[in-house]
Coordinates of C-alpha atoms in Angstrom, one line a residue:
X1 CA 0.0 0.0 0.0
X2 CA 2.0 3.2 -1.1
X3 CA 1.0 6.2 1.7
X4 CA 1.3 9.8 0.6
X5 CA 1.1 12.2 2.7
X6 CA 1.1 15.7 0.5
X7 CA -1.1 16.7 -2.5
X8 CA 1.5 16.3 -4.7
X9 CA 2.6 13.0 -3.8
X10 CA -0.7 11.8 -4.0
X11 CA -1.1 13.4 -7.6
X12 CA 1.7 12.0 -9.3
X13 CA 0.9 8.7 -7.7
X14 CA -2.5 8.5 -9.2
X15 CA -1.3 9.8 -12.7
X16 CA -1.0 7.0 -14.2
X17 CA -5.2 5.5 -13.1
X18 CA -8.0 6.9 -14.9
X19 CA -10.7 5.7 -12.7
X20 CA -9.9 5.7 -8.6
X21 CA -12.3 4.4 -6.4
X22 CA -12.3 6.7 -3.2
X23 CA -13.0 6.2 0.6
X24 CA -12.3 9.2 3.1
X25 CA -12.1 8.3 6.8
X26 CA -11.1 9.9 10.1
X27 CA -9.3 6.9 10.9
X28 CA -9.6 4.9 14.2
X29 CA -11.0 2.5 11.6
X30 CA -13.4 -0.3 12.7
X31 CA -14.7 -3.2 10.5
X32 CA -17.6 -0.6 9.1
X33 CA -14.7 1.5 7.2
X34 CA -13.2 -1.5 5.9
X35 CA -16.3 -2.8 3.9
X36 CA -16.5 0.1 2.4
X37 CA -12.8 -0.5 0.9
X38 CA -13.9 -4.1 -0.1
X39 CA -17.1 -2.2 -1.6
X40 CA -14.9 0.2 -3.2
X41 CA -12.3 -2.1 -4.8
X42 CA -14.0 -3.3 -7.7
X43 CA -15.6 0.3 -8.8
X44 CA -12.7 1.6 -9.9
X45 CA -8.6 0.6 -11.1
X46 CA -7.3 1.9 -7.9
X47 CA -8.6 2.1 -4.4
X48 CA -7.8 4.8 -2.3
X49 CA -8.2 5.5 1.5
X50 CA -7.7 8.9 3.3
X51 CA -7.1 9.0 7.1
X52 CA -7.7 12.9 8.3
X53 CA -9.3 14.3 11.4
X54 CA -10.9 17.3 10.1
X55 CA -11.1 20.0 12.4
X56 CA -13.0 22.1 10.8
X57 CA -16.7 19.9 11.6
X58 CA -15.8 19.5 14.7
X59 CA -17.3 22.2 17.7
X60 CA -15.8 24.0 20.4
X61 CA -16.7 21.7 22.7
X62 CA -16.2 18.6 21.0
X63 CA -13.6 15.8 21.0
X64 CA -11.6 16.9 18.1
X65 CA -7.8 16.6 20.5
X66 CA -9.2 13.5 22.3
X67 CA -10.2 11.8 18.9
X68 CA -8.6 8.0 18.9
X69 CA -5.9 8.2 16.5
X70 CA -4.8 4.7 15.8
X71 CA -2.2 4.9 12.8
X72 CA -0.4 1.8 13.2
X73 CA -3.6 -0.5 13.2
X74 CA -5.3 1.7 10.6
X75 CA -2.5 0.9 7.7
X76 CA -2.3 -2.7 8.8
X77 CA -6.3 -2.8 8.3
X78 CA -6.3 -1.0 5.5
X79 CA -3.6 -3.1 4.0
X80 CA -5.7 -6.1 4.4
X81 CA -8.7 -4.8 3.2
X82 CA -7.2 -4.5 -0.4
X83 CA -6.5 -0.8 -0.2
X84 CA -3.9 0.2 -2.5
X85 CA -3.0 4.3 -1.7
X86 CA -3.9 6.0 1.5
X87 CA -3.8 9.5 1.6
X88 CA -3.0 11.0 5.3
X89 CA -2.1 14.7 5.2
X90 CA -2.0 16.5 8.4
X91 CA -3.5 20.0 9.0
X92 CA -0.3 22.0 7.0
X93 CA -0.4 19.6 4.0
X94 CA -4.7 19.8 3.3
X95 CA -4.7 23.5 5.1
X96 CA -1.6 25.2 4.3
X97 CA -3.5 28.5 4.7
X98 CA -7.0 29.2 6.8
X99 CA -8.9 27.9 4.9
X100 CA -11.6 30.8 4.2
X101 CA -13.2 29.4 1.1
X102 CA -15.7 27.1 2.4
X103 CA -19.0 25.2 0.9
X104 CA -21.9 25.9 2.3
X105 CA -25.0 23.6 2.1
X106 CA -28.5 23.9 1.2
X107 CA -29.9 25.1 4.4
X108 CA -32.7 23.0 4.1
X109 CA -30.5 19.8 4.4
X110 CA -27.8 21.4 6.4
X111 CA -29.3 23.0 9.1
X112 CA -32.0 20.1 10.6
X113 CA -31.4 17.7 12.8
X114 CA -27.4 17.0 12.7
X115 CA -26.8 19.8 11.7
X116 CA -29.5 21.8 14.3
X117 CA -27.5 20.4 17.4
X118 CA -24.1 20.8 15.7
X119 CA -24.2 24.1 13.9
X120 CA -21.7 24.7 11.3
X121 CA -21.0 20.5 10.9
X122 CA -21.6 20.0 7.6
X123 CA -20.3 23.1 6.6
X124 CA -16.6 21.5 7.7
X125 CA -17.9 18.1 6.2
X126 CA -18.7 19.5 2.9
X127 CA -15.3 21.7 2.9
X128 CA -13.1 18.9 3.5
X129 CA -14.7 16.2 1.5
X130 CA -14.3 18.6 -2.0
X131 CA -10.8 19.3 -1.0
X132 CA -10.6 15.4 -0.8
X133 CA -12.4 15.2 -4.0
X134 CA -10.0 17.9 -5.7
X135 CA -6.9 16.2 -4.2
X136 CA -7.9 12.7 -5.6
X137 CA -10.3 13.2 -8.1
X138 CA -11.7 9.8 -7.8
X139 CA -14.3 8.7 -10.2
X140 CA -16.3 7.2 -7.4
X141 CA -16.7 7.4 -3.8
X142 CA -18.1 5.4 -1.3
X143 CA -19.6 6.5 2.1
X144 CA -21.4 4.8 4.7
X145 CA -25.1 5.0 5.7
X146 CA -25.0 5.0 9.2
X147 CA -23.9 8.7 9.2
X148 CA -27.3 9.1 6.4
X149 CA -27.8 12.9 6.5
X150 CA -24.3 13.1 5.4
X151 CA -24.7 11.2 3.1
X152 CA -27.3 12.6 1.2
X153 CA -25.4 16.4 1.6
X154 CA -22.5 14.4 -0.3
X155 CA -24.6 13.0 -2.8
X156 CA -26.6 16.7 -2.9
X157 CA -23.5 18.5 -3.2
X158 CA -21.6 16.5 -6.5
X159 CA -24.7 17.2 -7.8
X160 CA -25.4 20.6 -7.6
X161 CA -21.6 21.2 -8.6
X162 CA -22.3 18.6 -11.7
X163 CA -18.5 16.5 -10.5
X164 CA -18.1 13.5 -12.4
X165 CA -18.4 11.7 -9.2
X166 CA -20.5 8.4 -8.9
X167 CA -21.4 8.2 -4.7
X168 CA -22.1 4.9 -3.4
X169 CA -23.9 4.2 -0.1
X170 CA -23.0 1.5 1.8
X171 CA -25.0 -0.6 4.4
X172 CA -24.7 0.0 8.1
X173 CA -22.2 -2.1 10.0
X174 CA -23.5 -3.6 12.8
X175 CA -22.0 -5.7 16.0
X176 CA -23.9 -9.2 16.7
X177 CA -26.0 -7.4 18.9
X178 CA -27.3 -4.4 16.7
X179 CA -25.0 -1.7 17.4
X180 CA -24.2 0.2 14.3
X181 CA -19.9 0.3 14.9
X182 CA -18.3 3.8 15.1
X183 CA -15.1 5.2 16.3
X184 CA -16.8 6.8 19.4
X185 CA -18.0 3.4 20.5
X186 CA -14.4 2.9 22.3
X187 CA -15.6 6.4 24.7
X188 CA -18.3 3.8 25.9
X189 CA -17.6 2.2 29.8
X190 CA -18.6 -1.9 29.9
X191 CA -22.0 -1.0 31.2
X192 CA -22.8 1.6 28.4
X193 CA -21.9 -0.9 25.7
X194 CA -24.1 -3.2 26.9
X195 CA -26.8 -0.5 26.8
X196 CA -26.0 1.0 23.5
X197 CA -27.5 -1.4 21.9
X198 CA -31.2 0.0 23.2
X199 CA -30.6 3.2 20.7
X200 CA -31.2 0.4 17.5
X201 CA -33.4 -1.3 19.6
X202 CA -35.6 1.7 20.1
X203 CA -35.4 2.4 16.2
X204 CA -36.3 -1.0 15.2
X205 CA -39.9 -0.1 17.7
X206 CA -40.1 3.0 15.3
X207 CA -40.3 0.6 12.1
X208 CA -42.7 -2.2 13.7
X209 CA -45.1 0.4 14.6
X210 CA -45.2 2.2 10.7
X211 CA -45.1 -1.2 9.5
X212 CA -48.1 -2.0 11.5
X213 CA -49.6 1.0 10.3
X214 CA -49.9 3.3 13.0
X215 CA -50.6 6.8 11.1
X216 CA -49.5 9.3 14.4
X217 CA -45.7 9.4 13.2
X218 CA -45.6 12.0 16.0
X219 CA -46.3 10.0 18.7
X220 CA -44.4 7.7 17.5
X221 CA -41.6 9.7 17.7
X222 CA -42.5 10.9 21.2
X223 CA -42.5 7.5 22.7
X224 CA -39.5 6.7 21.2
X225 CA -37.7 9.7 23.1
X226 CA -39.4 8.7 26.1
X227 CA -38.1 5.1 26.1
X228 CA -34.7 6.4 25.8
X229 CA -35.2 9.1 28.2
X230 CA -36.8 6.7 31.0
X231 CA -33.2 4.8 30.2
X232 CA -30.9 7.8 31.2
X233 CA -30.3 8.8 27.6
X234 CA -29.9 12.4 26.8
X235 CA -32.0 12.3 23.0
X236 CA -31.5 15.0 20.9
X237 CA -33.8 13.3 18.1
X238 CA -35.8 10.2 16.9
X239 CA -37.8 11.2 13.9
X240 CA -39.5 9.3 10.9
X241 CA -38.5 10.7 7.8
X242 CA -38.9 10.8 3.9
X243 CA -35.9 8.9 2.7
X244 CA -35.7 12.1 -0.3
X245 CA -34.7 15.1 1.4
X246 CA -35.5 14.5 5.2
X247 CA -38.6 16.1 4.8
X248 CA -41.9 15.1 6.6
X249 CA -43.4 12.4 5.1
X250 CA -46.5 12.2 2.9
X251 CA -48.4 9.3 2.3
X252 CA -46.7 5.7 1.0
X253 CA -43.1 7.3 1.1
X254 CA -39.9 5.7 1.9
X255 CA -39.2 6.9 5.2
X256 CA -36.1 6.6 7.4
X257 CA -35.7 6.7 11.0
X258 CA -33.2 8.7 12.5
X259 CA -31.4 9.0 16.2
X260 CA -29.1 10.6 17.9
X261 CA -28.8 10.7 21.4
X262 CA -26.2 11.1 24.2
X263 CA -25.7 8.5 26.3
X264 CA -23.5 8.9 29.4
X265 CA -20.5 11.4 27.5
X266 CA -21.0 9.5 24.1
X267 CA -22.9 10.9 21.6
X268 CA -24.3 8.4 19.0
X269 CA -26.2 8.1 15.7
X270 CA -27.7 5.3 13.8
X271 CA -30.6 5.0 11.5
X272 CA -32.9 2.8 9.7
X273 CA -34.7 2.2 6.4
X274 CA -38.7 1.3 6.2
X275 CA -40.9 0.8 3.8
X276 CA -44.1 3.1 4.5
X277 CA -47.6 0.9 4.0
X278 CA -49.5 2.5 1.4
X279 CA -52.2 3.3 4.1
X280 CA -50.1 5.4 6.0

């Protein structure tokens, strides 16, 4: 796996592929980032990684210095995976000036729920994922689901700026138990693990009672919160969503649940896919 760690060593690397399959990370990698790289592979005639804690999403008050940063491990999974480059610039390399230029995302996407409790967040994901783009200029990218809203702002944003960018979603990662895997799992204590698991829990409730077509998607919703509340959760949401834009839902749509909620320090997400009865 050849690691470059500047723009330009990354650029003359990838001269010589026409069609590089892309997956960006923050590292700390888990088995979730590493089926993306086996997704990846064969979508393109090189398969490229990228390890970089982007300050710029992250809040005051958030854990952008305590982060895990696991470098070591991360090549050695990444190796195995099939990855071929990884590109890990640090803050000089991607930022060598304040980087004042920045995308700003439809509102409308941008600034509900993520982005509501974490103002400013996909500003700094947007930002740093076209200076990703620009960097590699892959042909395709792949991103996860469990982090869905982003998702859809990636997907949102090649569009509107017409880059000949194919984005692929891929499924949610899950432990044997239902927990969607993330890099702030590790921030959980024994007994908080063994709890976490009630947040995909609590959405799979959401799903039953659309599927059995209960029509109040509002108290829906509340109960939800209040199961997670009556648990010692700190919930910031649990909604039921159209699957197109995150929108309320009209009748028969796609919807997808969504959740984030706070649970001892730990703040986690996950969501869920349903198919709305017709009745609904």
């Amino acid at each position: 796996m050849y690691i470059a760690h500047t723009i330009a060593e990354l650029r003359d690397h990838l001269a010589a592929f026409k069609r590089p399959a892309f997956v960006p990370t923050m590292g700390n990698l888990h088995d979730g980032h590493l089926a993306l790289v086996k997704q990846a592979k064969p979508l393109g005639d090189v398969t490229v990684a990228s390890i970089f804690v982007n300050r710029l999403q992250f809040l005051p008050h958030e854990d952008f210095d305590t982060y895990p940063r696991t470098w070591d491990s991360d090549c050695e999974k990444l190796s195995a995976a099939g990855c071929d480059v990884l590109f890990a610039p640090d803050e000089k390399a991607l930022y060598p000036e304040p980087q004042t230029c920045k995308v700003h995302p439809d509102p409308a996407l941008a600034d509900i729920l993520e982005g509501h409790f974490r103002p400013g967040f996909f500003i700094g994901v947007c930002t740093v994922v076209m200076k990703l783009f620009t960097c590699v200029q892959p042909r395709v990218a792949v991103f996860g689901k469990k982090d869905y809203q982003q998702l859809m702002m990636i997907r949102h944003m090649v569009r509107q700026f017409a880059l000949p960018i194919e984005i692929e979603g891929g499924e949610t990662f899950r432990a044997d138990d239902g927990l969607a895997l993330s890099s702030r799992n590790g921030y959980l204590s024994k007994d908080e693990r063994a709890e976490a698991v009630q947040l995909s829990k609590t959405l799979q409730a959401m799903a039953e009672a659309v599927r059995a077509g209960e029509r109040d998607l509002a108290a829906i919703e509340a109960r939800a919160m209040q199961t997670l509340a009556q648990r010692g959760w700190q919930p910031d949401y649990l909604v039921l969503r159209r699957r197109a834009d995150l929108q309320a839902p009209a009748v028969g749509e796609p919807l997808v649940a969504l959740a984030a909620a706070r649970l001892g320090t730990t703040r986690l997400i996950d969501n869920l896919e349903i198919e709305a009865p017709s009745a609904l």
